[in-house]
Short mmCIF file of C-alpha atoms in Angstrom, two decimals:
data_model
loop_
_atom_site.label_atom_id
_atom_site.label_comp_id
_atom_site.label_asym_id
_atom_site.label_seq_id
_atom_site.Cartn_x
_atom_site.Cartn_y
_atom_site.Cartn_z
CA UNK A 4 -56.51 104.79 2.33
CA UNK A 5 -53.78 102.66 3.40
CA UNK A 6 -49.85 102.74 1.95
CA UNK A 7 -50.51 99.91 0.31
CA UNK A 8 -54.02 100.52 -0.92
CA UNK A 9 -54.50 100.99 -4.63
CA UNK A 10 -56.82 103.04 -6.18
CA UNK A 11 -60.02 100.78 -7.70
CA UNK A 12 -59.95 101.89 -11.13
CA UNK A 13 -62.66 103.73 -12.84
CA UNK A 14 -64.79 102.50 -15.19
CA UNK A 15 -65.22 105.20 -16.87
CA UNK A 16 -67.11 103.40 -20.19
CA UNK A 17 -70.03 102.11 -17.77
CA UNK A 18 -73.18 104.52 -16.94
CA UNK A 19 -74.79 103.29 -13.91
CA UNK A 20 -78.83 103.69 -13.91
CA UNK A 21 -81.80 101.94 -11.91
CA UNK A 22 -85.27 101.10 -13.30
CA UNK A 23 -89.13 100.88 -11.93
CA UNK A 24 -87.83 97.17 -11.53
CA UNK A 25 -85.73 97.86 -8.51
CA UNK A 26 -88.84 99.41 -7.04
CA UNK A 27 -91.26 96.40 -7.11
CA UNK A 28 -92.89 97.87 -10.70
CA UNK A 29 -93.73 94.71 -13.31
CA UNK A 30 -97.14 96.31 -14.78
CA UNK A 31 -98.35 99.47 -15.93
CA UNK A 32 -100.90 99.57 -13.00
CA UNK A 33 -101.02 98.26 -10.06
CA UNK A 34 -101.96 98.66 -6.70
CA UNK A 35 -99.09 96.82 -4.43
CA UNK A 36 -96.40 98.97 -7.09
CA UNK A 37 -95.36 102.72 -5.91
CA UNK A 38 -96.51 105.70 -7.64
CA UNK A 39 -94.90 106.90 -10.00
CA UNK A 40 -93.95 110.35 -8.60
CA UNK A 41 -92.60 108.64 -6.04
CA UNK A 42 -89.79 106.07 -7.90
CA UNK A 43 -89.16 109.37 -10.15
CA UNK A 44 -88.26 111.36 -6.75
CA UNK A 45 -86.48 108.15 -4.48
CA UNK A 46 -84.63 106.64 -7.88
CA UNK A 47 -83.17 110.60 -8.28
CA UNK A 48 -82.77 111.34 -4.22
CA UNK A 49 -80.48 107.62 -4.54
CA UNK A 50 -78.38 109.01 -6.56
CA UNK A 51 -78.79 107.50 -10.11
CA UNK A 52 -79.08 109.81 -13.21
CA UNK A 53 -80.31 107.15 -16.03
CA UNK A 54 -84.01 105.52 -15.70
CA UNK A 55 -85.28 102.96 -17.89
CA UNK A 56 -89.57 103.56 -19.24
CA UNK A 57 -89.88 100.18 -17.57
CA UNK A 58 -93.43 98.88 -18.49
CA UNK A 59 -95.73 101.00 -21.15
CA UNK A 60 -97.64 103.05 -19.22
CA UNK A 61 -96.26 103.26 -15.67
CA UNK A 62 -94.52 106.67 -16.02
CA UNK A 63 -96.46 109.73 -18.01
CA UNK A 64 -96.53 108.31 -21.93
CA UNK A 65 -97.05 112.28 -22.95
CA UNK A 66 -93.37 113.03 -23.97
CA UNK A 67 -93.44 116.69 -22.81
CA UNK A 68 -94.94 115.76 -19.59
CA UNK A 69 -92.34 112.93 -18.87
CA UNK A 70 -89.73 115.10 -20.22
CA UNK A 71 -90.78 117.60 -17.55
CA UNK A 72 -91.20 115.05 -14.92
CA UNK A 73 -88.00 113.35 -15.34
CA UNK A 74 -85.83 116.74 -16.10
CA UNK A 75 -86.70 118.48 -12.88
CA UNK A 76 -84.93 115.87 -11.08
CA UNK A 77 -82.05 115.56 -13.15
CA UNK A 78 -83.15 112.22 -14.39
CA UNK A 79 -82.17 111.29 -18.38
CA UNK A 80 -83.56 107.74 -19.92
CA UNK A 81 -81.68 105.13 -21.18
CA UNK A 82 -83.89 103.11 -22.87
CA UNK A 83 -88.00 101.51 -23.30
CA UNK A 84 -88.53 97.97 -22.77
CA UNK A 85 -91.05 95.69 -25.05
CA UNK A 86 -92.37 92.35 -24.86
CA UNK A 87 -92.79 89.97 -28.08
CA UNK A 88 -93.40 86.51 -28.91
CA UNK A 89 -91.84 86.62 -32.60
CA UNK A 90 -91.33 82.65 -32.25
CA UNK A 91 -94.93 82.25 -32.98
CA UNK A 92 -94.62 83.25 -36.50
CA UNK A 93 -95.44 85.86 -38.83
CA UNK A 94 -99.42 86.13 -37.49
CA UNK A 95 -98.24 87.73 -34.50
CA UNK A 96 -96.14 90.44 -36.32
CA UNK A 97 -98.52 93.36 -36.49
CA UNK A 98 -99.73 92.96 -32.84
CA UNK A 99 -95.98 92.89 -31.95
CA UNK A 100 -95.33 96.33 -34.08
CA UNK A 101 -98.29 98.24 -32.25
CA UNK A 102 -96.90 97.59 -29.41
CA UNK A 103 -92.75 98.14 -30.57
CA UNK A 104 -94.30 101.36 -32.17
CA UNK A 105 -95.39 103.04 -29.12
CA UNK A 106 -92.96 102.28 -26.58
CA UNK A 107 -90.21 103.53 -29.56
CA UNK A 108 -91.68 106.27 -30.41
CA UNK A 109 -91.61 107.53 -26.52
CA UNK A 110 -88.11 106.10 -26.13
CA UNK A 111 -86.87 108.14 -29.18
CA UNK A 112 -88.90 111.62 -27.73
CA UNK A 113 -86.91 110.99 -24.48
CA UNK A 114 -84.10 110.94 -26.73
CA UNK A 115 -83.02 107.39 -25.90
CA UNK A 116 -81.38 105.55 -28.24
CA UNK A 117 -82.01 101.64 -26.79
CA UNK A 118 -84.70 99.28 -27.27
CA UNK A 119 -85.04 96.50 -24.08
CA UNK A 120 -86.84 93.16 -26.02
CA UNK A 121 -87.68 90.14 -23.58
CA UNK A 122 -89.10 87.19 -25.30
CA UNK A 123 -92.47 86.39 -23.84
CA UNK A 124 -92.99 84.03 -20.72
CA UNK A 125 -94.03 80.50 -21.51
CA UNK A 126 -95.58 80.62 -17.52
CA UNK A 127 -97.90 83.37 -16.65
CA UNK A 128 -96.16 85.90 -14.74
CA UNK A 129 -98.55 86.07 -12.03
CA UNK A 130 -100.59 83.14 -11.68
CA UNK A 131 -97.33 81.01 -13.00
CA UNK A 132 -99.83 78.70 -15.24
CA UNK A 133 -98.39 77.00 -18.45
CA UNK A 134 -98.59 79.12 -20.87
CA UNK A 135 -97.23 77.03 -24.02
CA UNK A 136 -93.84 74.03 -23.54
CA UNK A 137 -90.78 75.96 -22.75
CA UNK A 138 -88.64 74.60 -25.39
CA UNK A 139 -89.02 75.53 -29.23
CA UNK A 140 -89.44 73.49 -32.18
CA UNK A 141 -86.56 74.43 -35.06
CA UNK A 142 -89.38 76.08 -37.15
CA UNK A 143 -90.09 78.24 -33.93
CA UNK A 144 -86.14 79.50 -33.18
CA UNK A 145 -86.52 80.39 -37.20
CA UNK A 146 -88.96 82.64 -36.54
CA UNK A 147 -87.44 83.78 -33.96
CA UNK A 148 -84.44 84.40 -34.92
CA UNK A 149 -86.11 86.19 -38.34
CA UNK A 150 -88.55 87.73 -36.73
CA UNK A 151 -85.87 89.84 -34.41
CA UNK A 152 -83.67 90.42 -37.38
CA UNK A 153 -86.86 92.26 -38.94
CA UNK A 154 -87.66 94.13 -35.48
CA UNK A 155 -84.16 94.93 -35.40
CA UNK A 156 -84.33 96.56 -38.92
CA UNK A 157 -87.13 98.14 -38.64
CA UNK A 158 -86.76 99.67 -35.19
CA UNK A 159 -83.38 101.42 -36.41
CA UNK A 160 -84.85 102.29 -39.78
CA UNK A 161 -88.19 104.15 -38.42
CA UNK A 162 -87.25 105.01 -35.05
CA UNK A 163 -83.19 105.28 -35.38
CA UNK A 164 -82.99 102.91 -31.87
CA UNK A 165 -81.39 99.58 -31.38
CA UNK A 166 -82.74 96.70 -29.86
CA UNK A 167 -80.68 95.00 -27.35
CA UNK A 168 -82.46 91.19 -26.62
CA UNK A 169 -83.02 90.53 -22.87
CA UNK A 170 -82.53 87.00 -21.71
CA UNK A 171 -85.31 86.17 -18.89
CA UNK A 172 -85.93 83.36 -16.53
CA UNK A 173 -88.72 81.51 -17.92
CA UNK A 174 -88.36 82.52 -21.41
CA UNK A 175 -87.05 80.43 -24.41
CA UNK A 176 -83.80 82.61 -24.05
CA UNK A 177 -82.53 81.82 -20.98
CA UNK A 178 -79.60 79.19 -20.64
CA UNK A 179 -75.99 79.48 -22.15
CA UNK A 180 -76.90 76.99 -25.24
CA UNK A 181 -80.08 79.02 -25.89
CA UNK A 182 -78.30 82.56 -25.66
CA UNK A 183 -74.91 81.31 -27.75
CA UNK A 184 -77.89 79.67 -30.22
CA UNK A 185 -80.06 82.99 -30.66
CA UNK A 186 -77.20 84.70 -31.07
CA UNK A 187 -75.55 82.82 -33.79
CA UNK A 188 -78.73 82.59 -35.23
CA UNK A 189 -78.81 86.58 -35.81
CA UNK A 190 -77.44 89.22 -37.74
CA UNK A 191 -75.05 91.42 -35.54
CA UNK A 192 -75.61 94.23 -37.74
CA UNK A 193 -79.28 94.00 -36.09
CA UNK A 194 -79.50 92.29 -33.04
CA UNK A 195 -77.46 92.75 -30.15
CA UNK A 196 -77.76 91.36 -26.66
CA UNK A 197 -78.78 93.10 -23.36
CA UNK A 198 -77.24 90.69 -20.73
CA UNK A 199 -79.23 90.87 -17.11
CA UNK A 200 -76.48 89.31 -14.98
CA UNK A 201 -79.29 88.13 -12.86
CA UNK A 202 -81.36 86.10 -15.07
CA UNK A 203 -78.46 84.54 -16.68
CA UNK A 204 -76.87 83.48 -13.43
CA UNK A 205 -80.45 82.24 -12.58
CA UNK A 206 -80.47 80.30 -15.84
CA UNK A 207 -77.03 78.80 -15.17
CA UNK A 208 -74.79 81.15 -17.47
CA UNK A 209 -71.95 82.24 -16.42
CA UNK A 210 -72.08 86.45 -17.56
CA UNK A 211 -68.20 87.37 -17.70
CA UNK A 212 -67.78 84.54 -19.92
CA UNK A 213 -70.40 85.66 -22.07
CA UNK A 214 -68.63 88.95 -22.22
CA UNK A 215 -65.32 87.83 -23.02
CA UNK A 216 -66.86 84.97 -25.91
CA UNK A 217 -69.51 87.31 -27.68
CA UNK A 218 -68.09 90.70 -26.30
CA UNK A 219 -69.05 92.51 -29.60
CA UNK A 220 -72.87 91.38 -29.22
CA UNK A 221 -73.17 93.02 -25.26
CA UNK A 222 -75.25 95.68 -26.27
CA UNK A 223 -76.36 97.12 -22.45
CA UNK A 224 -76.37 95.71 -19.49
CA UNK A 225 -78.77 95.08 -16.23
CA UNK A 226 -76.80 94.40 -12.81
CA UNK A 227 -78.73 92.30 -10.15
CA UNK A 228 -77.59 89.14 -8.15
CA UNK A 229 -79.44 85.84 -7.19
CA UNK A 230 -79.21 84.45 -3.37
CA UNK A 231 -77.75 80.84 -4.30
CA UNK A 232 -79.28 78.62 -1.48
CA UNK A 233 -82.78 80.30 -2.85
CA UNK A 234 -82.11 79.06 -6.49
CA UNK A 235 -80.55 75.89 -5.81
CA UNK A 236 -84.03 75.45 -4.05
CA UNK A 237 -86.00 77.08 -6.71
CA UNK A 238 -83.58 74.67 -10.01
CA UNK A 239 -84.45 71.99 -7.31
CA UNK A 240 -88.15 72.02 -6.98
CA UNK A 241 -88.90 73.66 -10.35
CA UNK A 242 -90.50 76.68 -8.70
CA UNK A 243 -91.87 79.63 -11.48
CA UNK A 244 -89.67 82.83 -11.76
CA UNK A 245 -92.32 84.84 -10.38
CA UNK A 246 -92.77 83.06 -6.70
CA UNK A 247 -89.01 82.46 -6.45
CA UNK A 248 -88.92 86.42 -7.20
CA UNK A 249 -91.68 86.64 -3.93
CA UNK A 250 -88.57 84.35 -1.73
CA UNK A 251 -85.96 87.01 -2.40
CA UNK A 252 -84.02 84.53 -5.33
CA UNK A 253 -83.00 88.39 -6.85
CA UNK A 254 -80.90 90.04 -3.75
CA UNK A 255 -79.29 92.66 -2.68
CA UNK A 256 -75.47 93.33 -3.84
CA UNK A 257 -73.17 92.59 -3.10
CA UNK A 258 -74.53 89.10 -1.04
CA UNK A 259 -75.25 87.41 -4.12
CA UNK A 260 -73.73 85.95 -7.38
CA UNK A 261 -72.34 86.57 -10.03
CA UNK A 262 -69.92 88.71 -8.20
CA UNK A 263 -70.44 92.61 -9.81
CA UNK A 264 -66.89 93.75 -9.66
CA UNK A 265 -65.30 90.95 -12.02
CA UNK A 266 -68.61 91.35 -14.58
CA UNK A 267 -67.83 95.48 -14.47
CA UNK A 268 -64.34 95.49 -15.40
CA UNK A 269 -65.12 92.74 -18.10
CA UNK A 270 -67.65 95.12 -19.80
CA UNK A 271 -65.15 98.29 -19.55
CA UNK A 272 -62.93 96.17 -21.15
CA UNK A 273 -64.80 95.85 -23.95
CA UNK A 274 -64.18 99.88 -24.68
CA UNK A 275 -66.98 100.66 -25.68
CA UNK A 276 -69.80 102.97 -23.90
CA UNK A 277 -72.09 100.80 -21.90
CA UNK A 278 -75.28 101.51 -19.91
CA UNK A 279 -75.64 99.17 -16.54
CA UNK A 280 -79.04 99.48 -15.07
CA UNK A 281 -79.30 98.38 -11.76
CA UNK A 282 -82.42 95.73 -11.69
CA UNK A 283 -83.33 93.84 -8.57
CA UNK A 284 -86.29 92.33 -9.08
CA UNK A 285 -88.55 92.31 -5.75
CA UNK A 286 -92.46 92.03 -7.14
CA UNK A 287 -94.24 92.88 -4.87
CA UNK A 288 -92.56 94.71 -2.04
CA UNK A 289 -93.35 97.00 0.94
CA UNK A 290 -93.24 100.64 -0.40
CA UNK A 291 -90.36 101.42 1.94
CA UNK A 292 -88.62 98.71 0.94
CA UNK A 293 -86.70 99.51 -2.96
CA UNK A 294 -84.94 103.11 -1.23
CA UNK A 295 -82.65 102.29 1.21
CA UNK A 296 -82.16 99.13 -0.80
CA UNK A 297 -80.99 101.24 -3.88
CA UNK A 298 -78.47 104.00 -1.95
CA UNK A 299 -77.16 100.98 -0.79
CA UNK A 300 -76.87 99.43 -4.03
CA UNK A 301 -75.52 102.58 -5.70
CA UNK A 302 -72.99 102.92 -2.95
CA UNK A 303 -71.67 99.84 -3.66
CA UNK A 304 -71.61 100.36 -7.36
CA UNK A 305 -69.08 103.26 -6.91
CA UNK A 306 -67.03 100.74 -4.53
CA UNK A 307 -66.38 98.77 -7.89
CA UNK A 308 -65.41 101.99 -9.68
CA UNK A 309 -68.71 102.48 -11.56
#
């Protein structure tokens, strides 16, 4: 260090973690993702500590066995993820809770204590085919908005986690007016935010100034950065999230936006503990592709004090 090099100060409120995400997983099963033994063993030999469940049924959904798996190489996890689609109303709420139930009841074996909920795609995520119009009628952000509130209860009350609400690229929580709407649309006593930096670049939100306006709803955090000549091609031509994903839109920090550094010392800021799971979305990938990617990553993440 130099005479007149300071310190970069720690951030000592932040816990860094990655996710199957970073290494090309999106399903529970599928043949272009890597095993699962295998992200367990390159996520731990990159030096993370923190692992998200990413989707049902991609790691071992036996609690001892995971438990097992993930302890043997140091590995704790943070959180499970679920998809719903409360906005369609109450008919969709018991389909919604089978699938809540499960992926909380693992989460709270591991010993978690976070839930990861991302509104459901109005595009197919692989074919990219209309699902249903991406913008919702008033009755529909009620039932959202209701419908959350009552996951958020009940999650807490039966499972003792808390739901933190992702907003995704191609969902009906995406831009800076749909994220400031949901969230003055819900209790804070139930519903907190997880903010991808990513997807809300990607959606045109700018993510420290969602920390600093609604700093008591950032619940957890993903880190990942877009490449902005891809997007400004992708906004321009309308492409899906999931082939702009396949052109390398999500990139590798620290080339991207939103800058990581400025976002990091906004959250510590905040003073409260605060997971940040690195995300970087790269469906599908060459298997020896996500490793190198993530010591790289993680390097960088320790650059910024994290």
């Amino acid at each position: 260090m130099t005479a007149d090099a300071s310190p970069v100060p720690a951030l000592d409120r932040i816990r860094v973690g990655s996710a199957p995400d970073s290494w090309g997983v999106w399903f529970p099963d599928d043949d272009q993702q890597v095993p699962w033994r295998r992200f367990l063993d390159e996520v731990a030999e990159a030096g993370y500590e923190w692992i998200e469940l990413g989707p049902y049924g991609y790691l071992p959904t036996d609690p001892a066995r995971l438990a097992e798996e993930t302890g043997r190489r140091g590995l704790t996890v943070s959180a499970g993820t679920v998809f719903t689609s409360l906005h369609r109303g109450p008919e969709v709420w018991d389909a919604t809770w089978e699938h809540v139930s499960q992926v909380a009841e693992l989460t709270r074996a591991m010993n978690a204590k976070h839930l990861v909920v991302i509104p459901s795609f109005w595009r197919d995520d692989k074919t990219a085919e209309l699902i249903e119009p991406p913008t919702l009628t008033a009755e529909q952000w009620r039932h959202l908005s209701t419908g959350m509130e009552r996951l958020g209860r009940e999650v807490r009350e039966r499972f003792g986690l808390d739901i933190v609400v992702h907003p995704h690229a191609d969902t009906h929580i995406d831009t800076e007016e749909n994220v400031a709407r949901f969230l003055d649309a819900t209790d804070s006593g139930l519903v907190n935010l997880c903010l991808d930096t990513g997807h809300y670049t990607y959606c045109g939100g700018d993510s420290v100034k969602l920390i600093e306006t609604y700093g008591e709803r950032i619940g957890y955090l993903h880190l990942k950065q877009v490449d902005p000549e891809i997007l400004a091609d992708v906004v321009e031509n309308g492409v899906p999230f999931g082939p702009a994903v396949q052109r390398g839109v999500m990139c590798e920090p620290p080339g991207g936006v939103p800058e990581l550094g400025p976002v990091l010392t906004a959250a510590q800021n905040l003073d409260v503990d605060l997971f940040a799971i690195v995300e970087q979305d790269m469906y599908p990938c060459p298997p020896d592709q996500p490793f190198p990617i993530a010591e790289r990553t993680r390097r960088f993440l320790r650059s910024c004090g994290a």
